Amino acid sequence: MDKHRKLSRRQFLLTGAPPWRAVRWPAGRPSERRRSSRVAGKVKLQWIEWITPEISEQKMQEVLNAFYASEAGKHIEIERLPMPYAQVHDKIVALHLAGQVPDILNMNAPWSVEFAEQGILEPLTPYLEKAGKDWVANLVKGPMQPWKGNIYLVPLTSIPFLLYYNEKKLADAGFSGPPKTWADVEAMGPKLTIPAKNTYCYASGMAATSPYNGCSIEIFPLIYQGNDMVLKNGKANLNSPAGIKALKFWLKLVYDLKIYAPGVLTNIEKDKVEAFGAEQTALMWSNVAHVTVVEQRNPKLKFGLAPLPSGDTFGTTLTGWNTSMARNGKNKEAAWQFVSWLAGPDGNARMTLAAKHLPANTKPMSAHCSRETRA
């Protein structure tokens, strides 16, 4: 493998390179709980999020302590409602039906249109206009696409999808590095798959259940690698020649070469991450948010990161953690103070380094990453 393509996880996460394209709930009956209230002179806000399970309680508390040390944080108390990512979408829907949507919502960008249509999300355009063009200019714009004239979320981190590879499994199969092209995948996949030993090249997460992200993870990157886009002129472009080619290639890997673990259409994303962490698969394409998850699952696992294998060209997807506010929140100004701190230079840098992601606010990263590198 070319040296310039083989990066350690730490080297990649510190480059600062631009990105390419059971829960403990508050006690009491629902009528006794309020999304926000004043406690000891502070405004209390609820925040539903999946970040804590992915970065650890300690790291999340360190980020919040930094907020509490800020001027806005002296007057606000954050009550976290942490849960696995796969549960957040449906939980928000259920809370909306019960009239109990938390003040602040950890968001996956594809949910924003659905939740905006349901009246769950507060339009953020007026808050962004008040924040000013210079402040907004530092944010990654991908997730901030307007819907019917309004923006409904701001980015917190940027998370590109990369290829994870198990160094030992590749070496045992006689490979010096991960596949670089679709042809490499076809050649290497069968040699990395030994069903009798419950080991496979890949696992999938295509189940049609929450969080409903199978196609965007498994298929969309292949369309980009076919040198086309999923959306064109504001409309779905999935039946394009590149889209058809991508689906045929994926089906070949699954049904002809049989290099995917069982459960292709019944597993969700966390199942494929678990399979890689348990060393049942040699390769996994996933976002860099799962570096920490895999390290926690299997501290002894030696794995690396590489670009996704290329087709006609190189292509990947960019996801990220995003933040929104509840339409019916009772202290929206306080909620915006917290959201804008998370998305602003200080909060964004702290969250980015805690999560080992790329920044969604480009302004602060050079100084913070320099300190992290020297440490």
Coordinates of C-alpha atoms in Angstrom, one line a residue:
M1 CA 0.0 0.0 0.0
D2 CA 1.2 3.5 -0.8
K3 CA 2.6 5.2 2.3
H4 CA 0.6 8.4 1.7
R5 CA -2.6 6.4 1.9
K6 CA -1.8 4.7 5.2
L7 CA -2.6 6.9 8.2
S8 CA -2.8 6.0 11.8
R9 CA -6.0 7.0 13.5
R10 CA -4.2 9.7 15.5
Q11 CA -2.5 11.1 12.4
F12 CA -5.8 11.4 10.5
L13 CA -7.7 12.9 13.3
L14 CA -5.1 15.6 14.0
T15 CA -4.5 16.7 10.4
G16 CA -7.3 19.2 10.5
A17 CA -7.8 18.4 6.8
P18 CA -11.1 19.7 5.3
P19 CA -13.8 17.0 5.3
W20 CA -14.7 15.5 1.9
R21 CA -17.8 14.9 0.7
A22 CA -31.6 1.5 29.2
V23 CA -31.8 5.4 29.7
R24 CA -32.3 7.0 33.1
W25 CA -35.2 9.4 32.6
P26 CA -36.3 12.0 35.2
A27 CA -38.5 10.6 37.9
G28 CA -42.2 11.5 38.2
R29 CA -45.3 11.4 36.0
P30 CA -45.2 13.2 32.6
S31 CA -47.4 16.0 34.0
E32 CA -44.9 16.6 36.8
R33 CA -42.0 17.1 34.4
R34 CA -41.2 20.2 32.4
R35 CA -38.8 20.6 29.5
S36 CA -37.3 23.6 31.2
S37 CA -37.6 25.3 34.5
R38 CA -35.7 27.5 36.9
V39 CA -33.6 25.7 39.5
A40 CA -31.6 27.7 42.0
G41 CA -31.7 30.8 39.8
K42 CA -30.7 28.8 36.7
V43 CA -32.6 27.9 33.6
K44 CA -32.8 24.1 33.3
L45 CA -32.8 22.7 29.8
Q46 CA -33.2 19.1 28.7
W47 CA -31.0 17.7 25.9
I48 CA -31.6 14.4 24.2
E49 CA -28.4 13.1 22.8
W50 CA -26.4 10.0 21.8
I51 CA -23.0 11.6 22.3
T52 CA -22.4 10.5 25.8
P53 CA -22.5 6.7 25.0
E54 CA -20.0 7.3 22.2
I55 CA -17.4 9.5 24.0
S56 CA -17.9 8.5 27.7
E57 CA -19.5 10.2 30.6
Q58 CA -16.2 11.7 31.7
K59 CA -15.5 13.4 28.4
M60 CA -19.0 14.7 28.1
Q61 CA -18.9 16.2 31.6
E62 CA -15.6 17.9 30.8
V63 CA -17.3 19.6 27.8
L64 CA -20.2 20.7 29.9
N65 CA -17.9 22.0 32.7
A66 CA -16.3 24.2 30.1
F67 CA -19.8 25.5 29.1
Y68 CA -20.6 26.2 32.8
A69 CA -17.5 28.2 33.1
S70 CA -18.6 30.5 30.3
E71 CA -20.8 33.5 30.9
A72 CA -23.9 31.9 29.5
G73 CA -23.2 28.7 31.4
K74 CA -23.4 30.4 34.7
H75 CA -27.2 30.8 34.2
I76 CA -28.0 27.5 32.6
E77 CA -28.2 23.9 33.8
I78 CA -28.2 21.1 31.2
E79 CA -30.1 17.9 32.0
R80 CA -28.9 15.2 29.6
L81 CA -31.1 12.4 28.3
P82 CA -28.4 10.1 26.7
M83 CA -29.3 7.0 24.8
P84 CA -27.8 5.0 21.9
Y85 CA -28.0 6.6 18.5
A86 CA -30.4 4.0 17.1
Q87 CA -33.0 4.9 19.7
V88 CA -33.0 8.7 19.3
H89 CA -35.2 9.2 16.2
D90 CA -38.1 7.1 17.5
K91 CA -37.8 8.5 21.0
I92 CA -38.1 12.1 19.7
V93 CA -41.2 11.1 17.7
A94 CA -42.7 9.5 20.8
L95 CA -41.9 12.5 23.0
H96 CA -43.5 14.8 20.4
L97 CA -46.7 12.8 20.4
A98 CA -46.7 13.1 24.2
G99 CA -46.0 16.9 24.1
Q100 CA -42.6 16.4 25.9
V101 CA -39.9 17.2 23.3
P102 CA -36.7 18.2 25.1
D103 CA -35.4 21.8 24.6
I104 CA -32.3 20.7 22.6
L105 CA -32.0 17.7 20.2
N106 CA -29.0 15.9 19.0
M107 CA -29.9 15.5 15.3
N108 CA -29.0 13.5 12.2
A109 CA -29.3 15.8 9.2
P110 CA -31.7 13.5 7.2
W111 CA -34.3 13.7 10.0
S112 CA -34.6 17.5 9.8
V113 CA -37.2 17.7 7.0
E114 CA -39.4 15.0 8.7
F115 CA -39.2 16.7 12.1
A116 CA -39.7 20.2 10.6
E117 CA -42.8 19.0 8.8
Q118 CA -44.1 17.6 12.1
G119 CA -43.6 20.8 13.9
I120 CA -40.9 19.4 16.2
L121 CA -38.1 21.8 15.3
E122 CA -37.6 25.5 15.9
P123 CA -36.6 27.4 12.7
L124 CA -33.0 28.6 13.4
T125 CA -32.8 31.2 10.6
P126 CA -33.6 34.2 12.8
Y127 CA -31.0 33.1 15.4
L128 CA -28.4 32.7 12.7
E129 CA -29.2 36.1 11.3
K130 CA -28.8 37.6 14.7
A131 CA -25.5 35.7 15.2
G132 CA -24.1 37.4 12.1
K133 CA -22.6 36.5 8.8
D134 CA -19.0 36.2 10.2
W135 CA -20.1 33.7 12.9
V136 CA -22.1 31.6 10.4
A137 CA -19.3 31.7 7.8
N138 CA -17.1 29.5 10.0
L139 CA -19.7 26.6 10.1
V140 CA -19.7 23.6 7.7
K141 CA -22.7 24.3 5.5
G142 CA -23.6 20.8 4.4
P143 CA -26.2 20.1 7.1
M144 CA -27.6 23.6 7.1
Q145 CA -29.5 23.3 3.8
P146 CA -32.8 25.3 4.2
W147 CA -36.2 23.6 4.0
K148 CA -39.0 25.8 2.9
G149 CA -37.0 28.9 3.6
N150 CA -35.7 27.9 7.1
I151 CA -32.6 26.3 8.5
Y152 CA -33.4 23.8 11.3
L153 CA -30.0 22.6 12.6
V154 CA -26.4 23.7 13.1
P155 CA -23.5 21.3 12.8
L156 CA -21.5 20.2 15.8
T157 CA -18.9 17.9 14.3
S158 CA -18.0 16.6 10.8
I159 CA -17.6 12.9 10.3
P160 CA -16.3 11.4 7.0
F161 CA -16.9 7.8 6.2
L162 CA -13.7 5.8 5.9
L163 CA -12.6 2.2 5.6
Y164 CA -11.7 0.5 8.8
Y165 CA -9.4 -2.5 8.5
N166 CA -8.3 -5.2 10.9
E167 CA -4.5 -5.3 10.5
K168 CA -4.1 -8.9 11.7
K169 CA -6.8 -10.3 9.5
L170 CA -5.3 -8.7 6.4
A171 CA -1.8 -9.9 7.3
D172 CA -3.1 -13.5 8.0
A173 CA -4.7 -13.5 4.5
G174 CA -1.4 -12.3 3.0
F175 CA -2.3 -8.6 2.3
S176 CA -0.1 -5.7 3.2
G177 CA -2.9 -3.2 3.3
P178 CA -6.6 -2.6 2.6
P179 CA -8.3 -2.6 -0.8
K180 CA -7.9 0.6 -2.8
T181 CA -10.4 -0.2 -5.6
W182 CA -13.6 -2.1 -6.3
A183 CA -11.5 -4.7 -8.2
D184 CA -9.4 -5.1 -5.0
V185 CA -12.5 -5.7 -3.0
E186 CA -13.6 -8.4 -5.4
A187 CA -10.2 -10.1 -5.3
M188 CA -9.6 -9.8 -1.5
G189 CA -13.1 -10.3 -0.2
P190 CA -13.3 -14.1 -0.6
K191 CA -9.9 -14.6 1.0
L192 CA -11.0 -12.6 4.0
T193 CA -14.2 -14.6 4.3
I194 CA -14.2 -18.0 6.2
P195 CA -17.8 -18.8 7.2
A196 CA -16.7 -21.9 9.1
K197 CA -14.7 -19.7 11.4
N198 CA -17.5 -17.0 11.6
T199 CA -15.3 -14.4 9.9
Y200 CA -16.2 -12.3 6.9
C201 CA -15.0 -9.5 4.9
Y202 CA -17.9 -7.1 5.6
A203 CA -21.1 -6.8 7.6
S204 CA -24.0 -4.7 6.6
G205 CA -26.6 -2.5 8.3
M206 CA -29.5 -2.4 5.8
A207 CA -32.4 -3.2 8.1
A208 CA -35.5 -1.0 7.5
T209 CA -35.8 0.1 11.1
S210 CA -34.5 2.9 13.2
P211 CA -32.2 4.7 12.6
Y212 CA -33.1 4.0 8.9
N213 CA -29.6 4.9 7.6
G214 CA -28.7 1.6 5.8
C215 CA -28.8 2.9 2.2
S216 CA -27.1 6.1 3.0
I217 CA -24.2 4.2 4.5
E218 CA -24.0 1.1 2.2
I219 CA -25.1 2.4 -1.2
F220 CA -24.7 6.1 -1.5
P221 CA -20.8 6.1 -1.3
L222 CA -20.9 3.6 -4.2
I223 CA -22.9 6.1 -6.3
Y224 CA -20.4 8.8 -5.5
Q225 CA -17.6 6.4 -6.6
G226 CA -19.5 6.0 -9.8
N227 CA -18.9 9.7 -10.4
D228 CA -22.5 10.8 -9.8
M229 CA -24.7 12.3 -7.1
V230 CA -27.6 11.0 -5.1
L231 CA -29.5 14.2 -5.6
K232 CA -29.5 16.2 -8.8
N233 CA -31.5 19.4 -9.4
G234 CA -33.3 18.9 -6.1
K235 CA -34.6 15.4 -7.1
A236 CA -33.5 11.9 -6.3
N237 CA -31.0 10.5 -8.8
L238 CA -30.9 6.9 -7.6
N239 CA -31.9 5.3 -11.0
S240 CA -29.0 7.0 -12.8
P241 CA -26.5 4.7 -14.6
A242 CA -24.1 5.2 -11.6
G243 CA -26.9 4.4 -9.2
I244 CA -27.7 1.1 -11.0
K245 CA -24.1 0.2 -11.3
A246 CA -23.6 0.8 -7.6
L247 CA -26.5 -1.4 -6.6
K248 CA -25.4 -4.2 -8.9
F249 CA -21.9 -4.1 -7.5
W250 CA -23.2 -4.3 -3.9
L251 CA -25.5 -7.2 -4.8
K252 CA -22.6 -9.0 -6.4
L253 CA -20.6 -8.7 -3.1
V254 CA -23.5 -9.9 -1.1
Y255 CA -25.0 -12.7 -3.2
D256 CA -22.4 -13.8 -5.7
L257 CA -19.1 -13.4 -3.8
K258 CA -20.9 -14.0 -0.4
I259 CA -18.4 -11.9 1.5
Y260 CA -21.0 -10.3 3.9
A261 CA -21.8 -11.7 7.3
P262 CA -25.3 -13.1 7.8
G263 CA -28.0 -10.5 8.6
V264 CA -27.4 -8.3 5.6
L265 CA -31.0 -7.0 5.5
T266 CA -31.8 -7.4 9.2
N267 CA -28.8 -5.8 11.0
I268 CA -28.5 -2.1 11.8
E269 CA -25.4 0.0 11.9
K270 CA -24.5 -0.8 15.5
D271 CA -24.5 -4.5 14.6
K272 CA -21.9 -4.1 11.9
V273 CA -19.8 -1.9 14.3
E274 CA -20.1 -4.6 16.9
A275 CA -19.1 -7.3 14.4
F276 CA -15.9 -5.4 13.5
G277 CA -15.1 -4.8 17.2
A278 CA -15.6 -8.5 17.9
E279 CA -13.2 -9.3 15.1
Q280 CA -15.8 -11.1 13.1
T281 CA -15.2 -8.9 10.0
A282 CA -11.9 -7.7 8.4
L283 CA -13.3 -4.5 6.9
M284 CA -15.9 -2.0 7.7
W285 CA -16.9 1.3 6.1
S286 CA -18.2 3.6 8.7
N287 CA -17.8 7.1 10.1
V288 CA -14.9 8.2 12.3
A289 CA -17.3 8.6 15.3
H290 CA -16.9 4.8 15.7
V291 CA -13.2 5.0 16.4
T292 CA -13.9 5.5 20.0
V293 CA -16.7 2.9 20.1
V294 CA -14.4 0.3 18.6
E295 CA -11.6 1.2 20.9
Q296 CA -13.9 0.8 23.9
R297 CA -15.3 -2.5 22.6
N298 CA -11.9 -4.0 22.0
P299 CA -8.9 -2.1 23.4
K300 CA -6.5 -4.7 22.1
L301 CA -7.7 -4.6 18.5
K302 CA -5.2 -3.2 16.0
F303 CA -7.0 -1.5 13.2
G304 CA -6.4 1.3 10.8
L305 CA -8.3 3.8 8.6
A306 CA -8.0 4.3 4.9
P307 CA -10.1 6.0 2.1
L308 CA -13.0 4.0 0.8
P309 CA -12.1 1.9 -2.2
S310 CA -12.6 3.8 -5.4
G311 CA -14.8 2.9 -8.4
D312 CA -14.7 5.3 -11.4
T313 CA -13.5 7.9 -8.9
F314 CA -13.0 8.3 -5.2
G315 CA -16.2 9.2 -3.2
T316 CA -17.4 9.1 0.3
T317 CA -20.1 10.7 2.5
L318 CA -19.9 13.3 5.2
T319 CA -22.1 13.0 8.2
G320 CA -21.8 14.6 11.6
W321 CA -23.4 15.4 14.9
N322 CA -25.9 18.3 14.6
T323 CA -28.0 20.2 17.1
S324 CA -31.5 21.6 16.9
M325 CA -34.0 23.2 19.2
A326 CA -37.6 22.3 20.1
R327 CA -40.4 24.3 18.4
N328 CA -42.4 24.4 21.7
G329 CA -39.4 24.9 24.0
K330 CA -40.2 27.2 26.9
N331 CA -36.8 28.9 27.1
K332 CA -35.6 29.2 23.5
E333 CA -33.1 32.0 24.1
A334 CA -31.4 30.0 26.8
A335 CA -31.4 26.9 24.5
W336 CA -29.9 29.0 21.7
Q337 CA -27.1 30.2 24.1
F338 CA -26.2 26.6 24.7
V339 CA -26.5 25.5 21.0
S340 CA -24.5 28.5 19.8
W341 CA -21.8 27.7 22.4
L342 CA -21.6 24.1 21.1
A343 CA -21.3 25.3 17.5
G344 CA -19.1 28.2 18.3
P345 CA -15.3 28.2 18.4
D346 CA -14.7 27.1 22.0
G347 CA -17.5 24.5 22.4
N348 CA -16.9 23.1 19.0
A349 CA -13.2 22.6 19.5
R350 CA -13.8 20.9 22.9
M351 CA -16.4 18.6 21.5
T352 CA -14.4 17.8 18.4
L353 CA -11.3 16.8 20.4
A354 CA -13.4 14.8 22.9
A355 CA -15.1 12.9 20.1
K356 CA -12.0 12.6 17.8
H357 CA -14.0 14.0 14.9
L358 CA -13.3 16.7 12.4
P359 CA -14.6 20.2 13.3
A360 CA -17.8 21.7 12.1
N361 CA -16.5 25.2 13.0
T362 CA -13.3 25.8 11.2
K363 CA -12.1 28.8 13.2
P364 CA -10.6 27.4 16.4
M365 CA -9.0 24.1 15.3
S366 CA -5.4 25.0 14.6
A367 CA -4.6 26.3 18.1
H368 CA -6.5 23.5 19.8
C369 CA -5.1 20.7 17.7
S370 CA -1.6 22.2 18.2
R371 CA -2.0 21.9 21.9
E372 CA -3.4 18.3 21.5
T373 CA -0.5 17.3 19.3
R374 CA 2.2 18.6 21.7
A375 CA 0.4 16.9 24.6

